[in-house]
PDB file of C-alpha atoms in Angstrom:
ATOM      1  CA  GLN Z   1      10.601  -8.849  11.593  1.00  0.00           C
ATOM      2  CA  VAL Z   2       7.346  -9.290   9.713  1.00  0.00           C
ATOM      3  CA  GLN Z   3       6.193 -11.214   6.691  1.00  0.00           C
ATOM      4  CA  LEU Z   4       3.543  -9.599   4.529  1.00  0.00           C
ATOM      5  CA  VAL Z   5       0.948 -11.297   2.360  1.00  0.00           C
ATOM      6  CA  GLU Z   6      -1.296  -9.307   0.028  1.00  0.00           C
ATOM      7  CA  SER Z   7      -4.659 -10.455  -1.251  1.00  0.00           C
ATOM      8  CA  GLY Z   8      -7.732  -9.054  -2.920  1.00  0.00           C
ATOM      9  CA  GLY Z   9      -6.445  -8.232  -6.362  1.00  0.00           C
ATOM     10  CA  GLY Z  10      -8.309  -9.113  -9.516  1.00  0.00           C
ATOM     11  CA  LEU Z  11      -9.913  -7.894 -12.701  1.00  0.00           C
ATOM     12  CA  VAL Z  12     -12.416  -5.064 -12.501  1.00  0.00           C
ATOM     13  CA  GLN Z  13     -14.038  -2.690 -14.952  1.00  0.00           C
ATOM     14  CA  ALA Z  14     -13.207   0.991 -14.942  1.00  0.00           C
ATOM     15  CA  GLY Z  15     -15.222   2.774 -12.294  1.00  0.00           C
ATOM     16  CA  GLY Z  16     -15.339  -0.283 -10.099  1.00  0.00           C
ATOM     17  CA  SER Z  17     -13.859  -0.982  -6.686  1.00  0.00           C
ATOM     18  CA  LEU Z  18     -11.506  -3.426  -5.021  1.00  0.00           C
ATOM     19  CA  ARG Z  19     -10.241  -3.827  -1.497  1.00  0.00           C
ATOM     20  CA  LEU Z  20      -6.732  -5.126  -0.976  1.00  0.00           C
ATOM     21  CA  SER Z  21      -5.567  -6.656   2.266  1.00  0.00           C
ATOM     22  CA  CYS Z  22      -2.079  -7.015   3.674  1.00  0.00           C
ATOM     23  CA  ALA Z  23      -1.780  -9.543   6.471  1.00  0.00           C
ATOM     24  CA  ALA Z  24       1.357  -9.487   8.593  1.00  0.00           C
ATOM     25  CA  SER Z  25       2.877 -12.414  10.423  1.00  0.00           C
ATOM     26  CA  GLY Z  26       3.861 -10.272  13.377  1.00  0.00           C
ATOM     27  CA  ARG Z  27       2.745  -7.199  15.205  1.00  0.00           C
ATOM     28  CA  ILE Z  28       2.615  -4.128  12.999  1.00  0.00           C
ATOM     29  CA  SER Z  29       1.795  -1.531  15.604  1.00  0.00           C
ATOM     30  CA  ASN Z  30       5.352  -0.159  15.522  1.00  0.00           C
ATOM     31  CA  TYR Z  31       5.621  -0.118  11.741  1.00  0.00           C
ATOM     32  CA  VAL Z  32       4.788   2.462   9.140  1.00  0.00           C
ATOM     33  CA  MET Z  33       2.809   0.612   6.492  1.00  0.00           C
ATOM     34  CA  ALA Z  34       2.515   1.506   2.831  1.00  0.00           C
ATOM     35  CA  TRP Z  35       1.232   0.417  -0.539  1.00  0.00           C
ATOM     36  CA  PHE Z  36       3.274   0.721  -3.711  1.00  0.00           C
ATOM     37  CA  ARG Z  37       2.469  -0.391  -7.223  1.00  0.00           C
ATOM     38  CA  GLN Z  38       4.421  -1.346 -10.289  1.00  0.00           C
ATOM     39  CA  ALA Z  39       3.110  -1.416 -13.819  1.00  0.00           C
ATOM     40  CA  PRO Z  40       4.925  -3.315 -16.592  1.00  0.00           C
ATOM     41  CA  GLY Z  41       7.996  -1.449 -17.728  1.00  0.00           C
ATOM     42  CA  LYS Z  42       7.699   1.157 -14.997  1.00  0.00           C
ATOM     43  CA  GLU Z  43       9.364   1.772 -11.683  1.00  0.00           C
ATOM     44  CA  ARG Z  44       7.670   0.911  -8.441  1.00  0.00           C
ATOM     45  CA  GLU Z  45       5.697   3.935  -7.302  1.00  0.00           C
ATOM     46  CA  PHE Z  46       4.310   5.105  -4.000  1.00  0.00           C
ATOM     47  CA  VAL Z  47       0.558   4.881  -3.567  1.00  0.00           C
ATOM     48  CA  THR Z  48      -0.152   5.549   0.101  1.00  0.00           C
ATOM     49  CA  SER Z  49       1.182   5.156   3.612  1.00  0.00           C
ATOM     50  CA  ILE Z  50      -0.174   5.147   7.117  1.00  0.00           C
ATOM     51  CA  PHE Z  51       1.719   5.836  10.289  1.00  0.00           C
ATOM     52  CA  ARG Z  52       1.759   3.723  13.378  1.00  0.00           C
ATOM     53  CA  SER Z  53      -1.338   4.989  15.157  1.00  0.00           C
ATOM     54  CA  GLY Z  54      -3.281   5.287  11.932  1.00  0.00           C
ATOM     55  CA  GLY Z  55      -3.824   8.991  12.370  1.00  0.00           C
ATOM     56  CA  ASN Z  56      -1.491  10.166   9.615  1.00  0.00           C
ATOM     57  CA  LYS Z  57      -2.118   9.037   6.078  1.00  0.00           C
ATOM     58  CA  TYR Z  58      -0.483  10.148   2.864  1.00  0.00           C
ATOM     59  CA  TYR Z  59      -1.520   9.584  -0.718  1.00  0.00           C
ATOM     60  CA  ALA Z  60      -0.043  10.000  -4.149  1.00  0.00           C
ATOM     61  CA  ASP Z  61      -1.830  12.718  -6.091  1.00  0.00           C
ATOM     62  CA  SER Z  62      -2.946  10.160  -8.666  1.00  0.00           C
ATOM     63  CA  VAL Z  63      -5.061   8.268  -6.119  1.00  0.00           C
ATOM     64  CA  LYS Z  64      -6.104  11.018  -3.730  1.00  0.00           C
ATOM     65  CA  GLY Z  65      -9.847  11.020  -3.205  1.00  0.00           C
ATOM     66  CA  ARG Z  66     -10.259   7.549  -4.698  1.00  0.00           C
ATOM     67  CA  PHE Z  67      -8.119   5.294  -2.501  1.00  0.00           C
ATOM     68  CA  THR Z  68      -8.228   4.913   1.280  1.00  0.00           C
ATOM     69  CA  ILE Z  69      -5.676   3.191   3.476  1.00  0.00           C
ATOM     70  CA  ALA Z  70      -6.577   1.808   6.874  1.00  0.00           C
ATOM     71  CA  ARG Z  71      -4.907  -0.352   9.460  1.00  0.00           C
ATOM     72  CA  VAL Z  72      -6.217  -2.597  12.204  1.00  0.00           C
ATOM     73  CA  ASN Z  73      -3.271  -3.158  14.470  1.00  0.00           C
ATOM     74  CA  SER Z  74      -5.125  -5.707  16.589  1.00  0.00           C
ATOM     75  CA  GLU Z  75      -5.526  -7.822  13.447  1.00  0.00           C
ATOM     76  CA  ASN Z  76      -2.040  -7.019  12.074  1.00  0.00           C
ATOM     77  CA  THR Z  77      -3.695  -6.089   8.805  1.00  0.00           C
ATOM     78  CA  VAL Z  78      -3.629  -3.117   6.473  1.00  0.00           C
ATOM     79  CA  TYR Z  79      -6.300  -2.434   3.887  1.00  0.00           C
ATOM     80  CA  LEU Z  80      -6.414  -0.456   0.684  1.00  0.00           C
ATOM     81  CA  GLN Z  81      -9.877   0.465  -0.504  1.00  0.00           C
ATOM     82  CA  MET Z  82      -9.754   1.451  -4.150  1.00  0.00           C
ATOM     83  CA  ASN Z  83     -12.750   3.165  -5.701  1.00  0.00           C
ATOM     84  CA  GLU Z  84     -13.360   4.732  -9.104  1.00  0.00           C
ATOM     85  CA  LEU Z  85     -10.652   2.566 -10.583  1.00  0.00           C
ATOM     86  CA  LYS Z  86      -9.086   3.595 -13.863  1.00  0.00           C
ATOM     87  CA  PRO Z  87      -7.162   1.573 -16.456  1.00  0.00           C
ATOM     88  CA  GLU Z  88      -4.007   3.433 -15.406  1.00  0.00           C
ATOM     89  CA  ASP Z  89      -4.350   1.893 -11.937  1.00  0.00           C
ATOM     90  CA  THR Z  90      -3.455  -1.469 -13.464  1.00  0.00           C
ATOM     91  CA  ALA Z  91      -0.342  -2.762 -11.718  1.00  0.00           C
ATOM     92  CA  VAL Z  92       1.000  -5.218  -9.200  1.00  0.00           C
ATOM     93  CA  TYR Z  93       0.291  -3.780  -5.772  1.00  0.00           C
ATOM     94  CA  TYR Z  94       2.775  -4.346  -2.988  1.00  0.00           C
ATOM     95  CA  CYS Z  95       2.458  -3.918   0.740  1.00  0.00           C
ATOM     96  CA  ALA Z  96       5.516  -2.579   2.554  1.00  0.00           C
ATOM     97  CA  ALA Z  97       6.542  -2.022   6.153  1.00  0.00           C
ATOM     98  CA  ASP Z  98       9.284  -0.267   7.983  1.00  0.00           C
ATOM     99  CA  ARG Z  99       9.906   0.226  11.667  1.00  0.00           C
ATOM    100  CA  ASN Z 100      12.046   3.354  11.383  1.00  0.00           C
ATOM    101  CA  MET Z 101      10.353   5.185   8.537  1.00  0.00           C
ATOM    102  CA  ILE Z 102      10.333   8.951   8.699  1.00  0.00           C
ATOM    103  CA  LEU Z 103       7.945  11.297   6.939  1.00  0.00           C
ATOM    104  CA  SER Z 104      10.464  12.606   4.438  1.00  0.00           C
ATOM    105  CA  SER Z 105      11.151   9.099   3.135  1.00  0.00           C
ATOM    106  CA  ILE Z 106       7.690   7.572   2.860  1.00  0.00           C
ATOM    107  CA  THR Z 107       7.573   7.694  -0.935  1.00  0.00           C
ATOM    108  CA  ARG Z 108      10.934   5.953  -1.408  1.00  0.00           C
ATOM    109  CA  ALA Z 109      10.571   2.236  -1.989  1.00  0.00           C
ATOM    110  CA  ARG Z 110      14.173   1.488  -1.113  1.00  0.00           C
ATOM    111  CA  GLU Z 111      13.622   2.809   2.413  1.00  0.00           C
ATOM    112  CA  TYR Z 112      11.189   0.044   3.333  1.00  0.00           C
ATOM    113  CA  ASP Z 113      12.635  -3.109   4.840  1.00  0.00           C
ATOM    114  CA  TYR Z 114       9.763  -5.554   4.359  1.00  0.00           C
ATOM    115  CA  TRP Z 115       7.698  -6.365   1.294  1.00  0.00           C
ATOM    116  CA  GLY Z 116       4.935  -8.695   0.287  1.00  0.00           C
ATOM    117  CA  GLN Z 117       4.881 -10.706  -2.911  1.00  0.00           C
ATOM    118  CA  GLY Z 118       2.344  -8.452  -4.575  1.00  0.00           C
ATOM    119  CA  THR Z 119      -1.171  -8.845  -5.919  1.00  0.00           C
ATOM    120  CA  GLN Z 120      -2.241  -8.070  -9.480  1.00  0.00           C
ATOM    121  CA  VAL Z 121      -4.892  -5.438 -10.100  1.00  0.00           C
ATOM    122  CA  THR Z 122      -6.191  -5.129 -13.645  1.00  0.00           C
ATOM    123  CA  VAL Z 123      -8.696  -2.459 -14.636  1.00  0.00           C
ATOM    124  CA  SER Z 124     -10.362  -2.867 -17.994  1.00  0.00           C
ATOM    125  CA  SER Z 125     -11.701   0.060 -19.992  1.00  0.00           C
TER     126      SER Z 125
END
């Protein structure tokens, strides 16, 4: 079991960058890690995920080429580097983890067992 704590959110102008962090209370080396986001009035949506070794990464089309996920298992931390931010990236960003995640389910929020409390990202135009 892990507890996840996100940090790094804030207010940034369009075109700017932010780096989010997700610190886990336990070892994450056996977990698939992911970032989701939820804008007001919308469903929680998949942003990106990274598999256990860090070699396999997947991105939503809306963030591909702008966002980068990374994990440092020795630090039990996952990062989300967000560049070229757009107003439509405004949302609460959540870190998620699951020990038994399979590739076909990575975009489904309900399949993840552990969640952080979220961090607000606001991009002004």
